[in-house]
XYZ file of C-alpha atoms in Angstrom:
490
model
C 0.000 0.000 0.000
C 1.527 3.418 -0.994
C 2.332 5.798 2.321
C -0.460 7.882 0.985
C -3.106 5.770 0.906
C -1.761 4.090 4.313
C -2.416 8.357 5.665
C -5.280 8.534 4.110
C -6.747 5.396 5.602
C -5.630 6.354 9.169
C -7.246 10.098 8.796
C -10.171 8.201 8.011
C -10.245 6.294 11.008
C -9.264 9.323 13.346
C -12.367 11.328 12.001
C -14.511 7.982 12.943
C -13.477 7.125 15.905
C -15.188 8.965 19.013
C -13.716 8.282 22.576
C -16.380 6.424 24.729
C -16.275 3.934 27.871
C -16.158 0.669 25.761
C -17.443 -2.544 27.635
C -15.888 -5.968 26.873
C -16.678 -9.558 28.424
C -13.667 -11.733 28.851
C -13.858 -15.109 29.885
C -11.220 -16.991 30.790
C -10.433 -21.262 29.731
C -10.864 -23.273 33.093
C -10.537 -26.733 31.198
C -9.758 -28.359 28.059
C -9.779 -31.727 26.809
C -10.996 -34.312 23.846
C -12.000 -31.414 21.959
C -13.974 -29.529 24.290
C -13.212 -26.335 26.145
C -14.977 -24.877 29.588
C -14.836 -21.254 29.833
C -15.961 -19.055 32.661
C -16.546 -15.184 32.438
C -18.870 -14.853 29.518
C -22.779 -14.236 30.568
C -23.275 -12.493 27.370
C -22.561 -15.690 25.435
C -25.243 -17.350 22.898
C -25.529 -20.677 21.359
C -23.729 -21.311 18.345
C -21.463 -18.178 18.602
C -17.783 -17.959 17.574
C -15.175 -17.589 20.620
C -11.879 -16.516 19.798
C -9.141 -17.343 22.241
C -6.057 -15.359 22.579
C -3.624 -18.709 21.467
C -5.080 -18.562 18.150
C -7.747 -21.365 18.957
C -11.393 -21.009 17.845
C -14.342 -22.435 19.592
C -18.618 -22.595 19.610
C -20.715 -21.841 21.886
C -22.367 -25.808 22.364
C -23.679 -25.425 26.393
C -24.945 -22.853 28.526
C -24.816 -23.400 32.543
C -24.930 -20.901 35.491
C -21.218 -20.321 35.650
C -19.326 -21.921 32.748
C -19.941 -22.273 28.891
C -19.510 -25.344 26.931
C -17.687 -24.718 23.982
C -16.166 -27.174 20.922
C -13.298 -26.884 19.973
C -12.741 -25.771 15.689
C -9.341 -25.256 15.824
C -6.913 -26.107 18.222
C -3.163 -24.378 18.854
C -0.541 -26.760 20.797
C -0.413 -23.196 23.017
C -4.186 -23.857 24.220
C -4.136 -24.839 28.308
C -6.292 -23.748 31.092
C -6.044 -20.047 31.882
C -5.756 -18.904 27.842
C -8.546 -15.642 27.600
C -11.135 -15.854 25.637
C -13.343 -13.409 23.494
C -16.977 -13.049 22.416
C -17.023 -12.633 18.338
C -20.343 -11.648 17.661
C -19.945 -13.973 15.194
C -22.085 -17.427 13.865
C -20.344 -20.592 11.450
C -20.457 -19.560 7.958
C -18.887 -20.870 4.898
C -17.090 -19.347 1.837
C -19.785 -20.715 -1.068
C -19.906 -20.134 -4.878
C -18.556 -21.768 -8.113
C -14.688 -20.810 -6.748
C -15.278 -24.425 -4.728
C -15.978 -26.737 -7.659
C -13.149 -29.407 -8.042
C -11.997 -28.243 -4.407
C -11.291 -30.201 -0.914
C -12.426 -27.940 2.467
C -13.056 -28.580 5.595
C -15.982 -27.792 7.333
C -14.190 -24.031 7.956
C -13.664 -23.279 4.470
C -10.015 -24.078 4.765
C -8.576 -25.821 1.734
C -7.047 -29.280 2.194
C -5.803 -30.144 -1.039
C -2.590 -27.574 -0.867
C -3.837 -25.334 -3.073
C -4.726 -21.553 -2.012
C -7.832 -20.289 -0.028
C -10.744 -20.186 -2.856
C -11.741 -16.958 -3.632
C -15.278 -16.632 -2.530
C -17.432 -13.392 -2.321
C -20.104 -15.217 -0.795
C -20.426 -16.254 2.434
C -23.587 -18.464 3.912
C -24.694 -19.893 7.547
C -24.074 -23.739 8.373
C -27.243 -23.330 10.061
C -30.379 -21.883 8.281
C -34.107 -22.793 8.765
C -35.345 -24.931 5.842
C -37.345 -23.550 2.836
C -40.953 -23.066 3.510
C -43.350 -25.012 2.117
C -44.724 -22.003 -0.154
C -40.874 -22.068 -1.592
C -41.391 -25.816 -2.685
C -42.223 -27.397 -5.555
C -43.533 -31.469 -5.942
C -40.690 -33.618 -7.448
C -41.012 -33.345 -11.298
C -37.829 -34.096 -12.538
C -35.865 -37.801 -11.853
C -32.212 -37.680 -10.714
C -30.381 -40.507 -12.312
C -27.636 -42.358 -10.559
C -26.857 -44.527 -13.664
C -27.408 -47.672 -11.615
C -30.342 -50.269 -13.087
C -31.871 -51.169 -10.075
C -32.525 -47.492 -8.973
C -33.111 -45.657 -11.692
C -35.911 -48.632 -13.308
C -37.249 -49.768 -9.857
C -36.530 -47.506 -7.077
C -36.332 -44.410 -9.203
C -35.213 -40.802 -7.243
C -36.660 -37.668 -8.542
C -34.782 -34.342 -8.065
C -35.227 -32.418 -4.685
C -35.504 -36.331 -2.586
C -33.910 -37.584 0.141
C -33.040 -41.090 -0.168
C -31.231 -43.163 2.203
C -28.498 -45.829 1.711
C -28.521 -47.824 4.142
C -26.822 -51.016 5.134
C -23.511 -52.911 6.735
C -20.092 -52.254 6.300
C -18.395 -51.968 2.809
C -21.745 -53.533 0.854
C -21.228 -50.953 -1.709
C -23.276 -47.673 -0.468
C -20.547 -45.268 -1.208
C -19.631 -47.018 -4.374
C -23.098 -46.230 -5.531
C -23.183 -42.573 -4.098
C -19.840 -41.922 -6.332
C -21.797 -43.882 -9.233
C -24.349 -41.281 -8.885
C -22.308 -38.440 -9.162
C -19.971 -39.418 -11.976
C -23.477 -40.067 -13.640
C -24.170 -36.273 -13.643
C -21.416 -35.149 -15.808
C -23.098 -33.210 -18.757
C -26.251 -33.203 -16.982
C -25.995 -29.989 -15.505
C -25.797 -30.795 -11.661
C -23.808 -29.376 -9.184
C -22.504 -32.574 -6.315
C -20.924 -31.750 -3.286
C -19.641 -35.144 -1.327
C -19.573 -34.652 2.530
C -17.144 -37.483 4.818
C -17.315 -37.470 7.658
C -15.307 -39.760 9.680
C -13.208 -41.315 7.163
C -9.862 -42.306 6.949
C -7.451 -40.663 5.483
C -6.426 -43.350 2.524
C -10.596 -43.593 1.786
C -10.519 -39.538 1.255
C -7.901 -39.743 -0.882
C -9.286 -42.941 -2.953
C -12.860 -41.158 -3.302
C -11.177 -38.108 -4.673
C -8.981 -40.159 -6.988
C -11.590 -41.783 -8.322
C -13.609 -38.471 -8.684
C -10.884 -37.250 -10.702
C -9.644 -39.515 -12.887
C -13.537 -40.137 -14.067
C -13.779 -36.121 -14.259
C -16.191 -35.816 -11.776
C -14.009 -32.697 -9.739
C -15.368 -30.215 -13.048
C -18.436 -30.399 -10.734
C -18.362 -31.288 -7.308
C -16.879 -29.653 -4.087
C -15.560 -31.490 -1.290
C -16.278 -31.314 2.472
C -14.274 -33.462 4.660
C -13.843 -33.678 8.193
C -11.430 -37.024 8.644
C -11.008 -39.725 11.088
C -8.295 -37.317 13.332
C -10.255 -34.220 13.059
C -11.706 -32.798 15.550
C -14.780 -33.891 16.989
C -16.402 -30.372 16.541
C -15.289 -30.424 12.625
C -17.011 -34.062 12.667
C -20.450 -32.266 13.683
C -20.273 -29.637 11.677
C -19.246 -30.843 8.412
C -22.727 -31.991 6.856
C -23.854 -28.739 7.515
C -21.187 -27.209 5.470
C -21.918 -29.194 2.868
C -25.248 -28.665 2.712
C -24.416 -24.571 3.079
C -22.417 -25.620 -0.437
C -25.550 -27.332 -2.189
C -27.631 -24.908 -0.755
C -26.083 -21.705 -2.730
C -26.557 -23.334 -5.648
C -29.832 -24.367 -5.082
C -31.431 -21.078 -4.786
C -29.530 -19.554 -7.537
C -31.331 -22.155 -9.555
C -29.511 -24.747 -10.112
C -29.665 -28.954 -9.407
C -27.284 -30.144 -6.930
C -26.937 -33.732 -5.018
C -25.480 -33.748 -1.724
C -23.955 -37.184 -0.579
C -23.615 -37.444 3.207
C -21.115 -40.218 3.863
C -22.224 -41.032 6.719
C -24.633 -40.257 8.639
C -23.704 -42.783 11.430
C -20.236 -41.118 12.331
C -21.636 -37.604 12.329
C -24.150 -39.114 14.828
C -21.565 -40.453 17.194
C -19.630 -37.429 16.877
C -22.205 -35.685 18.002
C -23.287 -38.151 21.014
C -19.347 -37.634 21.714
C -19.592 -34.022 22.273
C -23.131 -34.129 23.993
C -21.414 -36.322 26.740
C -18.606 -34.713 27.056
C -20.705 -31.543 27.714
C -22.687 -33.408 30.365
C -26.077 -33.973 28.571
C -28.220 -36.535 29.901
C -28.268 -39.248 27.226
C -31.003 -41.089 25.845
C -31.785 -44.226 23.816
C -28.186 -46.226 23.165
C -26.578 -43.262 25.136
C -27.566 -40.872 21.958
C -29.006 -37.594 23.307
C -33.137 -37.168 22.330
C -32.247 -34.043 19.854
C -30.355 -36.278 17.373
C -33.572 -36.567 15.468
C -34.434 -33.030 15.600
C -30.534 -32.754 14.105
C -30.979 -34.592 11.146
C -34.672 -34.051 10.187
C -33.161 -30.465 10.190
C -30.782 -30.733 8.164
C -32.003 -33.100 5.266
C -35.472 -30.754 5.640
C -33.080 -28.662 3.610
C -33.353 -30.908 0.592
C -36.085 -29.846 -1.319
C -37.264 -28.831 -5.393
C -37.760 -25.128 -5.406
C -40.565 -23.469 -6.985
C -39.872 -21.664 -10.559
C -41.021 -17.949 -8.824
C -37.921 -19.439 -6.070
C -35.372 -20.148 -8.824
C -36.722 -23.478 -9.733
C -33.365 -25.068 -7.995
C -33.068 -28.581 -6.166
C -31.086 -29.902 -3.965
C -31.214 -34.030 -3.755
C -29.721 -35.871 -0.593
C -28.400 -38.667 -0.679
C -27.390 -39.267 3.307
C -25.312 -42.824 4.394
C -25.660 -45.155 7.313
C -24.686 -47.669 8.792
C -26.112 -50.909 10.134
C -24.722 -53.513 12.647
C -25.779 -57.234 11.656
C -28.603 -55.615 9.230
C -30.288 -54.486 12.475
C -32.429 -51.306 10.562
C -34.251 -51.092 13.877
C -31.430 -49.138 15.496
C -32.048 -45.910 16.994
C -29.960 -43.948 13.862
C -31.197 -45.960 11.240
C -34.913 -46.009 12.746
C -34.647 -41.917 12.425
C -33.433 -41.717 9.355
C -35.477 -43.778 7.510
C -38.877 -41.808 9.204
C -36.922 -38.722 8.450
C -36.371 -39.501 4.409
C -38.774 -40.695 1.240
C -37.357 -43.615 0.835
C -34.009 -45.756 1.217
C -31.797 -48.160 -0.574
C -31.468 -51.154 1.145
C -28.174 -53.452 1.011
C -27.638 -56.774 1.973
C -25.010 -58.745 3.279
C -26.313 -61.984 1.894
C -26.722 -60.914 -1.419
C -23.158 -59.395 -1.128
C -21.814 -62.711 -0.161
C -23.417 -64.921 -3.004
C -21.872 -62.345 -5.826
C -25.262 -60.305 -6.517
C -23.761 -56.930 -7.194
C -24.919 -54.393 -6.537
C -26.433 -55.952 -3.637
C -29.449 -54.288 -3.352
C -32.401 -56.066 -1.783
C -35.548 -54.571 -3.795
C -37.606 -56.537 -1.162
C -36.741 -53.828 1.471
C -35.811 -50.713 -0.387
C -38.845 -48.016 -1.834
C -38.393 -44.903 -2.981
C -41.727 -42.996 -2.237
C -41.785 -39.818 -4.525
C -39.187 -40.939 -6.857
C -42.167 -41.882 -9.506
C -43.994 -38.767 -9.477
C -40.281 -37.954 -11.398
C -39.844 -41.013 -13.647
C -39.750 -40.666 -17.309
C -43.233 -42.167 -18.290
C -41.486 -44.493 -20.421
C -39.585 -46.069 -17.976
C -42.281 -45.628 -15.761
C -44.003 -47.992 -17.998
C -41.482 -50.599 -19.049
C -40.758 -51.224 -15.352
C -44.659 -51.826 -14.725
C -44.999 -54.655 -12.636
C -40.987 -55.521 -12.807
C -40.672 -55.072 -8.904
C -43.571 -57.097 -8.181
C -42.796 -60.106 -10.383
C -39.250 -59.734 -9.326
C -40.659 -60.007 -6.008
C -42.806 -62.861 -6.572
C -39.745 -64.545 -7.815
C -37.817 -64.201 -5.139
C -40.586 -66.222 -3.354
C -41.218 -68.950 -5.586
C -37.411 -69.035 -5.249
C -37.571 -70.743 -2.290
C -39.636 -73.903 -2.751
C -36.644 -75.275 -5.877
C -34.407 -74.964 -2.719
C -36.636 -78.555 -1.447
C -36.214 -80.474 -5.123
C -40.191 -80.796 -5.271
C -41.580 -80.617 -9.175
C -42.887 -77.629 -10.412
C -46.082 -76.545 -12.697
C -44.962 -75.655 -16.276
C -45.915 -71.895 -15.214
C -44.049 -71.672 -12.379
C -41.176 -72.956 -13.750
C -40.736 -70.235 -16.232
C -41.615 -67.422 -13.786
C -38.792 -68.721 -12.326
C -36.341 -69.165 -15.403
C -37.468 -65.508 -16.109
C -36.596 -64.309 -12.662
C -33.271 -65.368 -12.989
C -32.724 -63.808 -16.231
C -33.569 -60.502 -14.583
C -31.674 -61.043 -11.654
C -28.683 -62.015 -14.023
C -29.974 -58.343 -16.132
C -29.699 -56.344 -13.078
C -26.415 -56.688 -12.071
C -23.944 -54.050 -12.284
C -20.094 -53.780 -11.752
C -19.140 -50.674 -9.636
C -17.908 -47.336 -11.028
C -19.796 -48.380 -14.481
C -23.448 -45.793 -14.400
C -25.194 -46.375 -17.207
C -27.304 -43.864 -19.645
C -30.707 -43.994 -18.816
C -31.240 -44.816 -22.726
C -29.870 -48.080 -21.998
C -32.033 -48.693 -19.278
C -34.913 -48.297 -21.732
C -33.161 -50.607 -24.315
C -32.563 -53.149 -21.608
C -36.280 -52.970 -20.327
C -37.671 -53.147 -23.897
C -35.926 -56.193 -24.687
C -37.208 -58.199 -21.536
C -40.668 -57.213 -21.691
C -40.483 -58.400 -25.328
C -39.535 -61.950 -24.074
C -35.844 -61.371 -25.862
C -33.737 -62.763 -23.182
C -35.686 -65.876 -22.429
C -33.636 -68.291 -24.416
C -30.347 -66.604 -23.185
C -28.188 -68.414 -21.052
C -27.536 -66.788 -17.646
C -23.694 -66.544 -17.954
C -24.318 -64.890 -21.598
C -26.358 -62.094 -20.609
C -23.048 -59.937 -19.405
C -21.460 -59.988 -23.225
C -25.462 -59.408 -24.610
C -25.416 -56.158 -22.572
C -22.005 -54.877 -23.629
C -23.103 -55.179 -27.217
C -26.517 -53.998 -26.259
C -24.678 -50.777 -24.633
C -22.243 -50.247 -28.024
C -25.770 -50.188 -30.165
C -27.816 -47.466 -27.788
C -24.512 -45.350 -27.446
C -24.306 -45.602 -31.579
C -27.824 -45.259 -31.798
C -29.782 -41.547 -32.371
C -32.751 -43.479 -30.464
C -33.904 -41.115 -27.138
C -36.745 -41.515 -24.661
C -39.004 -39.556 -26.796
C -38.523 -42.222 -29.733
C -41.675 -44.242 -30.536
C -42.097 -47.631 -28.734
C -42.031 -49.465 -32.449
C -38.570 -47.825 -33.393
C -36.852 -49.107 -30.147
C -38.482 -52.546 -30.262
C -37.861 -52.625 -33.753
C -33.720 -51.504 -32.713
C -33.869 -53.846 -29.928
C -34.616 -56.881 -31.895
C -32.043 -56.418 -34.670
C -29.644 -55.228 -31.952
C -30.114 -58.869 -30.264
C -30.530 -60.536 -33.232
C -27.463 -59.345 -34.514
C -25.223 -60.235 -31.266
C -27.007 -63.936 -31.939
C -26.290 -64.480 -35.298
C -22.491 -66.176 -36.233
């Protein structure tokens, strides 16, 4: 800065500044520890408000008692002991947003993490706003495709939904969360992937894979990792929501992946604890509901007056032994319209992905769904379903009825049909192709171990093809036979 500006700025301040009894609160750390600070001196304090401590530490404002204040811990100096001051900021968590973030890594701070300097934002929004009101909404209009058969032909989710994934351990619920978002390049939809919890070496795999399948030209990053701090852990969904939520109401579609949902719960239950609330069901405190419902309340289709935005959710958790009748998963499912199921058995005998259709529904995904799929799929769930019943009686060697029989054969065909490697979404004009050719009875003389090839070359022909969802149902089962035909023929 030139001397005369530097003069000019100071003569500034000397004609503003007007000498007055000024009245400051100063509180002062009486204990520290597993990410929590207690601070005494502060009456003035709210919840939720930014403390700034004199060793360069930040904190919140998470528990109000007679004579101390609760406060987490968002970043933490090696200098920070019992006896540092601390000061009242006035301030509340915000979040640098705008399109500066896309192909970025933050933390729930804003701070970059992937080396590179502090994004240039001119925006700045609350982690913690109240929910669009319901005469902001629109109904879900518009599907959301995730490039994955099962979901986007059977448990279709529309644009502006919340649907939950929701099973064990490393079944495949973040592989199809990053399915869904590579899925969206060229479609025009903003992702922002939240972890929470994770280690290290699955951060950086996730963002590998992001990248080398071009997914960073559109998504933004929030990560609070396995050694963060307990108070970064709480607070990262929220930033990524914040993220999703700018672009929502400046009109765009975004998706949101929370992954998961379990560890932000037991950071939370952590920190609640620590800070001496009385616990409740499985030691989690009673306002973990109230949490979550209000953040994924957030997640909603706007109305065109409101920018016509959306902003899909597609929130993780984690089961124990399949047990969906935990407290988390219990919440989250009442809290959502719908969730995606996956099983461990299914897992185990190769069915990928494994999916169980018998226990996953997507409630407002079909007021979304193309028509044409809509139709195609029909009854597909339910005689998939029925299959999986009459399943079980060839398990006993009894004879069969003719008719049953070739339910049966069919069912297998279909199961064979709607399997899918990972990290492979497919266009939704497949899924059409696919669906055409079944209901036409195309893949009943297929062997089960051929139908993998038949799709590749099935997949070649649709990408070759000018065919689109608006084509005429005689044009793609005309295309579908000679596309079959062809792959049969020497």
């Amino acid at each position: 800065m030139a001397p005369n500006q530097l003069l000019a700025g100071r003569t500034d301040w000397l004609r503003g500044y007007h000498f007055q009894l000024r009245v400051s609160e100063q509180g002062i750390v009486v204990a520290v520890g597993d990410g929590v600070a207690w601070i005494e001196g502060l009456p003035s304090a709210a919840m939720d408000e930014i403390l700034d401590l004199e060793d360069g530490s930040r904190a919140m404002v998470f528990q109000l008692e007679e004579q101390v204040v609760g406060a987490i811990l968002l970043q933490q100096t090696s200098r920070l002991t019992a006896g540092t001051i601390a000061h009242l900021s006035g301030r509340r968590m915000d979040i640098p947003t705008g399109d500066a973030l896309i192909g970025r890594v933050i933390d729930p701070l804003g701070t970059p993490l992937d080396g590179l300097d502090r994004p240039n934002c001119s925006v700045t929004r609350p982690l913690d706003v109240l929910s669009p009101p319901i005469t902001s909404r629109d109904f879900v209009h518009q599907p959301l495709y995730t490039g994955n058969k099962i979901v986007d032909t059977l448990i279709p989710i529309g644009k502006g939904q919340r649907q939950l994934l929701i099973g064990d351990n490393a079944l495949g619920k973040s592989s199809l969360a990053i399915d869904a978002v590579i899925n969206q390049r060229g479609r025009g939809v903003r992702c922002v992937y939240v972890m929470v919890g994770q280690k290290r070496s699955s951060v950086v795999d996730t963002i590998e894979t992001l990248r080398q399948y071009a997914a960073l030209d559109y998504t933004a990053l929030v990560v609070a990792e396995a050694t963060a701090l307990p108070g970064l852990k709480f607070l990262a969904p929220f930033a990524g929501c914040a993220v999703a939520e700018t672009w929502m109401w400046q009109g765009r579609d975004t998706l949101v992946i929370y992954d998961d949902l379990t560890m932000h719960a037991e950071a939370y239950r952590e920190l609640s604890l620590l800070l001496r609330r009385p616990p409740g069901r499985e030691a989690y405190p009673g306002d973990i509901f109230f949490l979550h419902s209000r953040l994924l309340e957030r997640s909603t289709c706007l109305a065109v007056p409101h920018g016509g935005g959306s902003m899909t959710a597609l929130p993780i958790v984690e089961t124990k032994e399949g047990e969906i009748a935990a407290y988390i998963p219990t919440n989250l499912i009442s809290i959502t319209d719908g969730q995606i199921y996956f099983d461990k058995r299914l897992f185990a005998s190769g069915i990928l992905p494994a999916i169980d259709v018998t226990k996953s529904v997507s409630r407002v995904g079909g007021k979304g769904q193309h028509p044409r799929i809509k139709d195609k799929a029909g009854r597909m769930k339910l005689d998939y379903l029925q299959f999986l019943e009459l399943e079980v009686f060839t398990r006993f060697g009894s004879r069969l009825e003719a008719s049953i029989e070739a339910k049966i054969a069919r069912g297998r065909v279909l199961r064979e049909l709607l399997k899918q490697d990972r990290l492979s979404p497919l266009p939704i004009e497949f899924q059409l192709a696919w669906l055409t050719a079944f209901n036409q009875g195309l893949f009943d003389n297929v062997l089960p171990a051929s139908i993998p090839a038949l799709l590749d070359h099935l997949a070649a022909r649709v990408k070759d093809s000018d065919l689109t969802l608006e084509s005429r149902d005689e044009e793609w089962a005309e295309a579908v036979t000679h596309w079959i035909g062809e792959y049969r023929s020497p």
